[in-house]
PDB file of C-alpha atoms and ligand atoms in Angstrom:
ATOM      1  CA  UNK A   1     177.377  65.132  17.791  1.00  0.00           C
ATOM      2  CA  UNK A   2     175.664  61.950  16.660  1.00  0.00           C
ATOM      3  CA  UNK A   3     175.651  61.693  12.844  1.00  0.00           C
ATOM      4  CA  UNK A   4     174.329  58.484  11.339  1.00  0.00           C
ATOM      5  CA  UNK A   5     174.907  58.081   7.582  1.00  0.00           C
ATOM      6  CA  UNK A   6     172.735  55.800   5.467  1.00  0.00           C
ATOM      7  CA  UNK A   7     173.710  55.555   1.818  1.00  0.00           C
ATOM      8  CA  UNK A   8     172.494  53.210  -0.858  1.00  0.00           C
ATOM      9  CA  UNK A   9     170.757  52.839  -4.210  1.00  0.00           C
ATOM     10  CA  UNK A  10     167.182  53.865  -5.004  1.00  0.00           C
ATOM     11  CA  UNK A  11     164.407  51.910  -3.344  1.00  0.00           C
ATOM     12  CA  UNK A  12     166.599  50.241  -0.730  1.00  0.00           C
ATOM     13  CA  UNK A  13     164.303  51.528   2.027  1.00  0.00           C
ATOM     14  CA  UNK A  14     166.667  54.228   3.277  1.00  0.00           C
ATOM     15  CA  UNK A  15     164.010  56.823   4.060  1.00  0.00           C
ATOM     16  CA  UNK A  16     161.676  54.377   5.841  1.00  0.00           C
ATOM     17  CA  UNK A  17     164.551  53.102   7.969  1.00  0.00           C
ATOM     18  CA  UNK A  18     166.037  56.553   8.589  1.00  0.00           C
ATOM     19  CA  UNK A  19     162.676  57.868   9.846  1.00  0.00           C
ATOM     20  CA  UNK A  20     162.387  54.987  12.307  1.00  0.00           C
ATOM     21  CA  UNK A  21     165.980  55.378  13.489  1.00  0.00           C
ATOM     22  CA  UNK A  22     165.373  59.107  14.012  1.00  0.00           C
ATOM     23  CA  UNK A  23     162.310  58.333  16.124  1.00  0.00           C
ATOM     24  CA  UNK A  24     164.058  55.646  18.148  1.00  0.00           C
ATOM     25  CA  UNK A  25     167.055  57.850  19.032  1.00  0.00           C
ATOM     26  CA  UNK A  26     165.044  61.075  19.222  1.00  0.00           C
ATOM     27  CA  UNK A  27     167.158  62.822  16.600  1.00  0.00           C
ATOM     28  CA  UNK A  28     166.250  64.547  13.333  1.00  0.00           C
ATOM     29  CA  UNK A  29     166.097  62.884   9.929  1.00  0.00           C
ATOM     30  CA  UNK A  30     167.724  64.765   7.066  1.00  0.00           C
ATOM     31  CA  UNK A  31     166.470  63.496   3.712  1.00  0.00           C
ATOM     32  CA  UNK A  32     169.173  64.804   1.358  1.00  0.00           C
ATOM     33  CA  UNK A  33     167.424  63.335  -1.699  1.00  0.00           C
ATOM     34  CA  UNK A  34     164.570  65.767  -1.040  1.00  0.00           C
ATOM     35  CA  UNK A  35     167.067  68.610  -1.374  1.00  0.00           C
ATOM     36  CA  UNK A  36     168.169  67.455  -4.846  1.00  0.00           C
ATOM     37  CA  UNK A  37     164.502  67.023  -5.711  1.00  0.00           C
ATOM     38  CA  UNK A  38     163.913  70.601  -4.499  1.00  0.00           C
ATOM     39  CA  UNK A  39     166.747  71.863  -6.723  1.00  0.00           C
ATOM     40  CA  UNK A  40     165.264  69.979  -9.692  1.00  0.00           C
ATOM     41  CA  UNK A  41     161.831  71.416  -8.951  1.00  0.00           C
ATOM     42  CA  UNK A  42     163.292  74.915  -8.880  1.00  0.00           C
ATOM     43  CA  UNK A  43     164.893  74.355 -12.308  1.00  0.00           C
ATOM     44  CA  UNK A  44     161.627  73.121 -13.766  1.00  0.00           C
ATOM     45  CA  UNK A  45     159.706  76.041 -12.273  1.00  0.00           C
ATOM     46  CA  UNK A  46     162.146  78.300 -14.092  1.00  0.00           C
ATOM     47  CA  UNK A  47     161.870  76.372 -17.358  1.00  0.00           C
ATOM     48  CA  UNK A  48     165.440  75.129 -17.107  1.00  0.00           C
ATOM     49  CA  UNK A  49     166.118  71.481 -17.914  1.00  0.00           C
ATOM     50  CA  UNK A  50     167.932  69.740 -15.019  1.00  0.00           C
ATOM     51  CA  UNK A  51     170.145  68.192 -17.719  1.00  0.00           C
ATOM     52  CA  UNK A  52     171.316  71.562 -19.014  1.00  0.00           C
ATOM     53  CA  UNK A  53     174.435  72.103 -16.893  1.00  0.00           C
ATOM     54  CA  UNK A  54     175.183  75.583 -18.180  1.00  0.00           C
ATOM     55  CA  UNK A  55     171.650  76.915 -17.621  1.00  0.00           C
ATOM     56  CA  UNK A  56     171.384  75.227 -14.201  1.00  0.00           C
ATOM     57  CA  UNK A  57     174.661  76.834 -13.160  1.00  0.00           C
ATOM     58  CA  UNK A  58     173.392  80.204 -14.329  1.00  0.00           C
ATOM     59  CA  UNK A  59     170.212  79.782 -12.273  1.00  0.00           C
ATOM     60  CA  UNK A  60     171.926  78.366  -9.187  1.00  0.00           C
ATOM     61  CA  UNK A  61     172.720  81.669  -7.405  1.00  0.00           C
ATOM     62  CA  UNK A  62     168.945  82.310  -7.308  1.00  0.00           C
ATOM     63  CA  UNK A  63     168.234  79.007  -5.556  1.00  0.00           C
ATOM     64  CA  UNK A  64     167.199  79.908  -2.016  1.00  0.00           C
ATOM     65  CA  UNK A  65     166.619  76.677  -0.099  1.00  0.00           C
ATOM     66  CA  UNK A  66     165.709  76.312   3.562  1.00  0.00           C
ATOM     67  CA  UNK A  67     165.315  73.064   5.464  1.00  0.00           C
ATOM     68  CA  UNK A  68     162.779  73.521   8.230  1.00  0.00           C
ATOM     69  CA  UNK A  69     161.531  71.045  10.821  1.00  0.00           C
ATOM     70  CA  UNK A  70     157.869  71.232  11.758  1.00  0.00           C
ATOM     71  CA  UNK A  71     156.999  68.879  14.628  1.00  0.00           C
ATOM     72  CA  UNK A  72     160.120  66.918  13.758  1.00  0.00           C
ATOM     73  CA  UNK A  73     159.140  66.560  10.090  1.00  0.00           C
ATOM     74  CA  UNK A  74     161.470  67.942   7.414  1.00  0.00           C
ATOM     75  CA  UNK A  75     160.075  70.505   5.007  1.00  0.00           C
ATOM     76  CA  UNK A  76     161.950  71.818   1.966  1.00  0.00           C
ATOM     77  CA  UNK A  77     161.336  75.492   1.281  1.00  0.00           C
ATOM     78  CA  UNK A  78     162.403  77.000  -2.024  1.00  0.00           C
ATOM     79  CA  UNK A  79     162.153  80.792  -2.320  1.00  0.00           C
ATOM     80  CA  UNK A  80     160.303  80.718   1.064  1.00  0.00           C
ATOM     81  CA  UNK A  81     157.618  78.385  -0.329  1.00  0.00           C
ATOM     82  CA  UNK A  82     157.061  74.869   1.043  1.00  0.00           C
ATOM     83  CA  UNK A  83     157.614  72.642  -2.003  1.00  0.00           C
ATOM     84  CA  UNK A  84     157.715  69.337  -0.069  1.00  0.00           C
ATOM     85  CA  UNK A  85     154.412  67.989  -1.468  1.00  0.00           C
ATOM     86  CA  UNK A  86     155.758  68.272  -5.050  1.00  0.00           C
ATOM     87  CA  UNK A  87     158.967  66.372  -4.533  1.00  0.00           C
ATOM     88  CA  UNK A  88     157.928  62.718  -4.568  1.00  0.00           C
ATOM     89  CA  UNK A  89     156.381  62.812  -8.038  1.00  0.00           C
ATOM     90  CA  UNK A  90     157.784  60.134 -10.352  1.00  0.00           C
ATOM     91  CA  UNK A  91     159.341  62.582 -12.833  1.00  0.00           C
ATOM     92  CA  UNK A  92     161.148  64.341 -10.012  1.00  0.00           C
ATOM     93  CA  UNK A  93     163.308  61.268  -9.244  1.00  0.00           C
ATOM     94  CA  UNK A  94     165.134  61.310 -12.569  1.00  0.00           C
ATOM     95  CA  UNK A  95     165.240  65.123 -12.590  1.00  0.00           C
ATOM     96  CA  UNK A  96     166.894  65.067  -9.147  1.00  0.00           C
ATOM     97  CA  UNK A  97     169.445  62.540 -10.360  1.00  0.00           C
ATOM     98  CA  UNK A  98     170.157  64.754 -13.400  1.00  0.00           C
ATOM     99  CA  UNK A  99     170.659  67.921 -11.382  1.00  0.00           C
ATOM    100  CA  UNK A 100     172.735  66.056  -8.773  1.00  0.00           C
ATOM    101  CA  UNK A 101     175.419  65.355 -11.393  1.00  0.00           C
ATOM    102  CA  UNK A 102     176.337  69.045 -11.467  1.00  0.00           C
ATOM    103  CA  UNK A 103     179.202  69.698  -9.010  1.00  0.00           C
ATOM    104  CA  UNK A 104     178.189  73.290  -8.166  1.00  0.00           C
ATOM    105  CA  UNK A 105     174.680  72.102  -7.218  1.00  0.00           C
ATOM    106  CA  UNK A 106     176.160  69.450  -4.929  1.00  0.00           C
ATOM    107  CA  UNK A 107     178.574  71.941  -3.335  1.00  0.00           C
ATOM    108  CA  UNK A 108     175.700  74.309  -2.525  1.00  0.00           C
ATOM    109  CA  UNK A 109     173.464  71.598  -1.021  1.00  0.00           C
ATOM    110  CA  UNK A 110     176.269  69.809   0.820  1.00  0.00           C
ATOM    111  CA  UNK A 111     177.089  73.066   2.599  1.00  0.00           C
ATOM    112  CA  UNK A 112     173.542  73.156   4.008  1.00  0.00           C
ATOM    113  CA  UNK A 113     173.729  69.464   4.951  1.00  0.00           C
ATOM    114  CA  UNK A 114     177.033  69.885   6.808  1.00  0.00           C
ATOM    115  CA  UNK A 115     175.713  72.964   8.605  1.00  0.00           C
ATOM    116  CA  UNK A 116     172.656  71.071   9.891  1.00  0.00           C
ATOM    117  CA  UNK A 117     174.720  68.003  10.853  1.00  0.00           C
ATOM    118  CA  UNK A 118     177.196  70.154  12.782  1.00  0.00           C
ATOM    119  CA  UNK A 119     174.440  71.588  14.967  1.00  0.00           C
ATOM    120  CA  UNK A 120     172.044  68.709  15.558  1.00  0.00           C
ATOM    121  CA  UNK A 121     172.151  64.971  16.172  1.00  0.00           C
ATOM    122  CA  UNK A 122     170.789  63.451  13.004  1.00  0.00           C
ATOM    123  CA  UNK A 123     170.449  60.539  10.662  1.00  0.00           C
ATOM    124  CA  UNK A 124     171.036  61.462   7.018  1.00  0.00           C
ATOM    125  CA  UNK A 125     170.228  59.378   3.992  1.00  0.00           C
ATOM    126  CA  UNK A 126     171.554  59.809   0.484  1.00  0.00           C
ATOM    127  CA  UNK A 127     174.273  58.596  -1.861  1.00  0.00           C
ATOM    128  CA  UNK A 128     177.433  60.373  -0.700  1.00  0.00           C
ATOM    129  CA  UNK A 129     176.904  60.970   3.021  1.00  0.00           C
ATOM    130  CA  UNK A 130     179.621  58.605   4.263  1.00  0.00           C
ATOM    131  CA  UNK A 131     181.971  59.232   1.354  1.00  0.00           C
ATOM    132  CA  UNK A 132     181.768  62.985   0.911  1.00  0.00           C
ATOM    133  CA  UNK A 133     179.304  64.934   3.070  1.00  0.00           C
ATOM    134  CA  UNK A 134     180.390  63.539   6.444  1.00  0.00           C
ATOM    135  CA  UNK A 135     183.481  61.351   6.067  1.00  0.00           C
ATOM    136  CA  UNK A 136     183.779  61.451   9.882  1.00  0.00           C
ATOM    137  CA  UNK A 137     180.171  60.450  10.590  1.00  0.00           C
ATOM    138  CA  UNK A 138     179.698  58.572  13.874  1.00  0.00           C
ATOM    139  CA  UNK A 139     178.553  55.492  11.998  1.00  0.00           C
ATOM    140  CA  UNK A 140     177.990  54.685   8.333  1.00  0.00           C
ATOM    141  CA  UNK A 141     175.581  52.226   6.799  1.00  0.00           C
ATOM    142  CA  UNK A 142     175.189  51.160   3.201  1.00  0.00           C
ATOM    143  CA  UNK A 143     171.693  49.798   2.751  1.00  0.00           C
ATOM    144  CA  UNK A 144     170.960  47.777  -0.333  1.00  0.00           C
ATOM    145  CA  UNK A 145     168.729  44.994  -1.675  1.00  0.00           C
ATOM    146  CA  UNK A 146     168.309  42.937  -4.806  1.00  0.00           C
ATOM    147  CA  UNK A 147     167.206  45.323  -7.588  1.00  0.00           C
ATOM    148  CA  UNK A 148     164.073  43.351  -8.430  1.00  0.00           C
ATOM    149  CA  UNK A 149     163.029  43.464  -4.789  1.00  0.00           C
ATOM    150  CA  UNK A 150     163.717  47.203  -4.653  1.00  0.00           C
ATOM    151  CA  UNK A 151     161.687  47.775  -7.799  1.00  0.00           C
ATOM    152  CA  UNK A 152     158.835  45.695  -6.424  1.00  0.00           C
ATOM    153  CA  UNK A 153     158.775  47.674  -3.169  1.00  0.00           C
ATOM    154  CA  UNK A 154     158.771  50.967  -5.060  1.00  0.00           C
ATOM    155  CA  UNK A 155     156.054  49.707  -7.411  1.00  0.00           C
ATOM    156  CA  UNK A 156     153.840  48.772  -4.447  1.00  0.00           C
ATOM    157  CA  UNK A 157     154.397  52.242  -2.954  1.00  0.00           C
ATOM    158  CA  UNK A 158     153.305  53.858  -6.229  1.00  0.00           C
ATOM    159  CA  UNK A 159     150.297  51.560  -6.456  1.00  0.00           C
ATOM    160  CA  UNK A 160     149.200  52.538  -2.962  1.00  0.00           C
ATOM    161  CA  UNK A 161     149.449  56.211  -3.967  1.00  0.00           C
ATOM    162  CA  UNK A 162     147.426  55.538  -7.118  1.00  0.00           C
ATOM    163  CA  UNK A 163     150.336  56.237  -9.477  1.00  0.00           C
ATOM    164  CA  UNK A 164     149.865  54.326 -12.729  1.00  0.00           C
ATOM    165  CA  UNK A 165     153.018  52.477 -13.771  1.00  0.00           C
ATOM    166  CA  UNK A 166     154.307  48.936 -14.236  1.00  0.00           C
ATOM    167  CA  UNK A 167     156.880  46.948 -12.322  1.00  0.00           C
ATOM    168  CA  UNK A 168     159.041  46.663 -15.473  1.00  0.00           C
ATOM    169  CA  UNK A 169     159.037  50.423 -15.948  1.00  0.00           C
ATOM    170  CA  UNK A 170     159.919  51.062 -12.305  1.00  0.00           C
ATOM    171  CA  UNK A 171     162.820  48.599 -12.614  1.00  0.00           C
ATOM    172  CA  UNK A 172     164.057  50.248 -15.813  1.00  0.00           C
ATOM    173  CA  UNK A 173     163.895  53.762 -14.305  1.00  0.00           C
ATOM    174  CA  UNK A 174     165.625  52.552 -11.173  1.00  0.00           C
ATOM    175  CA  UNK A 175     168.459  50.900 -13.126  1.00  0.00           C
ATOM    176  CA  UNK A 176     168.989  54.065 -15.175  1.00  0.00           C
ATOM    177  CA  UNK A 177     169.058  56.253 -12.083  1.00  0.00           C
ATOM    178  CA  UNK A 178     171.385  53.929 -10.128  1.00  0.00           C
ATOM    179  CA  UNK A 179     173.768  53.794 -13.101  1.00  0.00           C
ATOM    180  CA  UNK A 180     173.791  57.600 -13.347  1.00  0.00           C
ATOM    181  CA  UNK A 181     174.271  58.066  -9.585  1.00  0.00           C
ATOM    182  CA  UNK A 182     177.080  55.478  -9.495  1.00  0.00           C
ATOM    183  CA  UNK A 183     178.944  56.636 -12.584  1.00  0.00           C
ATOM    184  CA  UNK A 184     178.926  60.414 -12.144  1.00  0.00           C
ATOM    185  CA  UNK A 185     182.332  62.008 -11.619  1.00  0.00           C
ATOM    186  CA  UNK A 186     181.654  64.048  -8.504  1.00  0.00           C
ATOM    187  CA  UNK A 187     180.709  62.287  -5.216  1.00  0.00           C
ATOM    188  CA  UNK A 188     179.146  59.171  -6.784  1.00  0.00           C
ATOM    189  CA  UNK A 189     177.251  56.481  -4.936  1.00  0.00           C
ATOM    190  CA  UNK A 190     179.780  53.997  -3.585  1.00  0.00           C
ATOM    191  CA  UNK A 191     180.446  51.741  -0.623  1.00  0.00           C
ATOM    192  CA  UNK A 192     183.145  53.250   1.576  1.00  0.00           C
ATOM    193  CA  UNK A 193     185.500  50.913   3.419  1.00  0.00           C
ATOM    194  CA  UNK A 194     184.202  51.865   6.880  1.00  0.00           C
ATOM    195  CA  UNK A 195     180.506  51.413   6.018  1.00  0.00           C
ATOM    196  CA  UNK A 196     178.452  48.580   7.483  1.00  0.00           C
ATOM    197  CA  UNK A 197     176.680  46.960   4.537  1.00  0.00           C
ATOM    198  CA  UNK A 198     173.166  45.711   5.157  1.00  0.00           C
ATOM    199  CA  UNK A 199     171.379  43.768   2.452  1.00  0.00           C
ATOM    200  CA  UNK A 200     167.669  43.994   3.194  1.00  0.00           C
ATOM    201  CA  UNK A 201     166.534  41.617   0.430  1.00  0.00           C
ATOM    202  CA  UNK A 202     165.344  39.017   2.933  1.00  0.00           C
ATOM    203  CA  UNK A 203     164.949  41.248   5.977  1.00  0.00           C
ATOM    204  CA  UNK A 204     161.871  42.904   7.443  1.00  0.00           C
ATOM    205  CA  UNK A 205     161.987  46.593   8.350  1.00  0.00           C
ATOM    206  CA  UNK A 206     162.184  45.588  11.983  1.00  0.00           C
ATOM    207  CA  UNK A 207     165.138  43.291  11.353  1.00  0.00           C
ATOM    208  CA  UNK A 208     167.032  46.102   9.607  1.00  0.00           C
ATOM    209  CA  UNK A 209     166.315  48.431  12.533  1.00  0.00           C
ATOM    210  CA  UNK A 210     167.565  45.779  15.004  1.00  0.00           C
ATOM    211  CA  UNK A 211     170.801  45.268  13.060  1.00  0.00           C
ATOM    212  CA  UNK A 212     171.455  49.008  12.840  1.00  0.00           C
ATOM    213  CA  UNK A 213     170.514  49.654  16.466  1.00  0.00           C
ATOM    214  CA  UNK A 214     172.983  47.012  17.690  1.00  0.00           C
ATOM    215  CA  UNK A 215     175.783  48.817  15.869  1.00  0.00           C
ATOM    216  CA  UNK A 216     174.618  52.304  16.893  1.00  0.00           C
ATOM    217  CA  UNK A 217     174.287  51.285  20.539  1.00  0.00           C
ATOM    218  CA  UNK A 218     177.753  49.745  20.350  1.00  0.00           C
ATOM    219  CA  UNK A 219     179.224  53.066  19.203  1.00  0.00           C
ATOM    220  CA  UNK A 220     177.180  55.213  21.609  1.00  0.00           C
ATOM    221  CA  UNK A 221     178.122  53.052  24.598  1.00  0.00           C
ATOM    222  CA  UNK A 222     181.806  52.647  23.712  1.00  0.00           C
TER     223      UNK A 222
HETATM  224  O1   DC B   1     167.032  59.486  -2.349  1.00  0.00           O
HETATM  225  P1   DC B   1     166.206  60.033  -3.508  1.00  0.00           P
HETATM  226  O2   DC B   1     165.647  58.967  -4.403  1.00  0.00           O
HETATM  227  O3   DC B   1     165.158  60.998  -3.043  1.00  0.00           O
HETATM  228  O4   DC B   1     167.258  60.876  -4.385  1.00  0.00           O
HETATM  229  C1   DC B   1     166.917  61.463  -5.616  1.00  0.00           C
HETATM  230  C2   DC B   1     168.200  61.666  -6.421  1.00  0.00           C
HETATM  231  O5   DC B   1     168.998  62.663  -5.809  1.00  0.00           O
HETATM  232  C3   DC B   1     169.096  60.441  -6.562  1.00  0.00           C
HETATM  233  O6   DC B   1     168.780  59.662  -7.702  1.00  0.00           O
HETATM  234  C4   DC B   1     170.481  61.009  -6.636  1.00  0.00           C
HETATM  235  C5   DC B   1     170.378  62.328  -5.921  1.00  0.00           C
HETATM  236  N1   DC B   1     170.998  62.311  -4.597  1.00  0.00           N
HETATM  237  C6   DC B   1     172.358  62.483  -4.550  1.00  0.00           C
HETATM  238  O7   DC B   1     173.009  62.574  -5.584  1.00  0.00           O
HETATM  239  N2   DC B   1     172.983  62.571  -3.342  1.00  0.00           N
HETATM  240  C7   DC B   1     172.306  62.449  -2.203  1.00  0.00           C
HETATM  241  N3   DC B   1     172.950  62.569  -1.041  1.00  0.00           N
HETATM  242  C8   DC B   1     170.908  62.234  -2.232  1.00  0.00           C
HETATM  243  C9   DC B   1     170.276  62.149  -3.459  1.00  0.00           C
END
């Protein structure tokens, strides 16, 4: 089984790169962040704050999440409803980070991630793929970039979508989320010793893909 792990902080370009890698190698892309966003959405739908550990844990047994691929595109279903269009909203990013701190939430979602990765060749992006979800992944990347550059990229994405915000606010939110994801106790964001670190600050998307492909081809052909 080919399992490519891409971890890294917010706005590093993981999802853009993972989608292109999936296309190039004709494998599926598993966006694990979307699953935490789906869990956060479920909490909010049920009037439970994603920060309220006790209430989230009480609600968790009712969380029924399915990951479905339609024409190769991942959809997140919660209680049999496709919630994918709701997951990229700005508020959902921090809510996903909040809910992802809760170990029982992670254990439930990681089980689904491991199940998918055991059955299909895939590229997964997230925070803990190489360190916790798939410590034996075929190849592990840690994709990062200067935080101001990451904030600028995210800001431009929002602008294109018509979301009103400022670059300063995006940077502040991103710093808060990265700090929370890095400092949580259970499966935090970190660089594992066998990860290939790619800093995309001065690289184009195509250059990142070339660097990753060289390494992936090296492993596939060895
Ligand atoms: O990748 P993203 O921005 O969609 O992720 C949203 C949040 O979900 C992120 O701030 C932390 C959490 N997350 C996580 O803890 N572990 C993952 N594997 C993926 C995301």
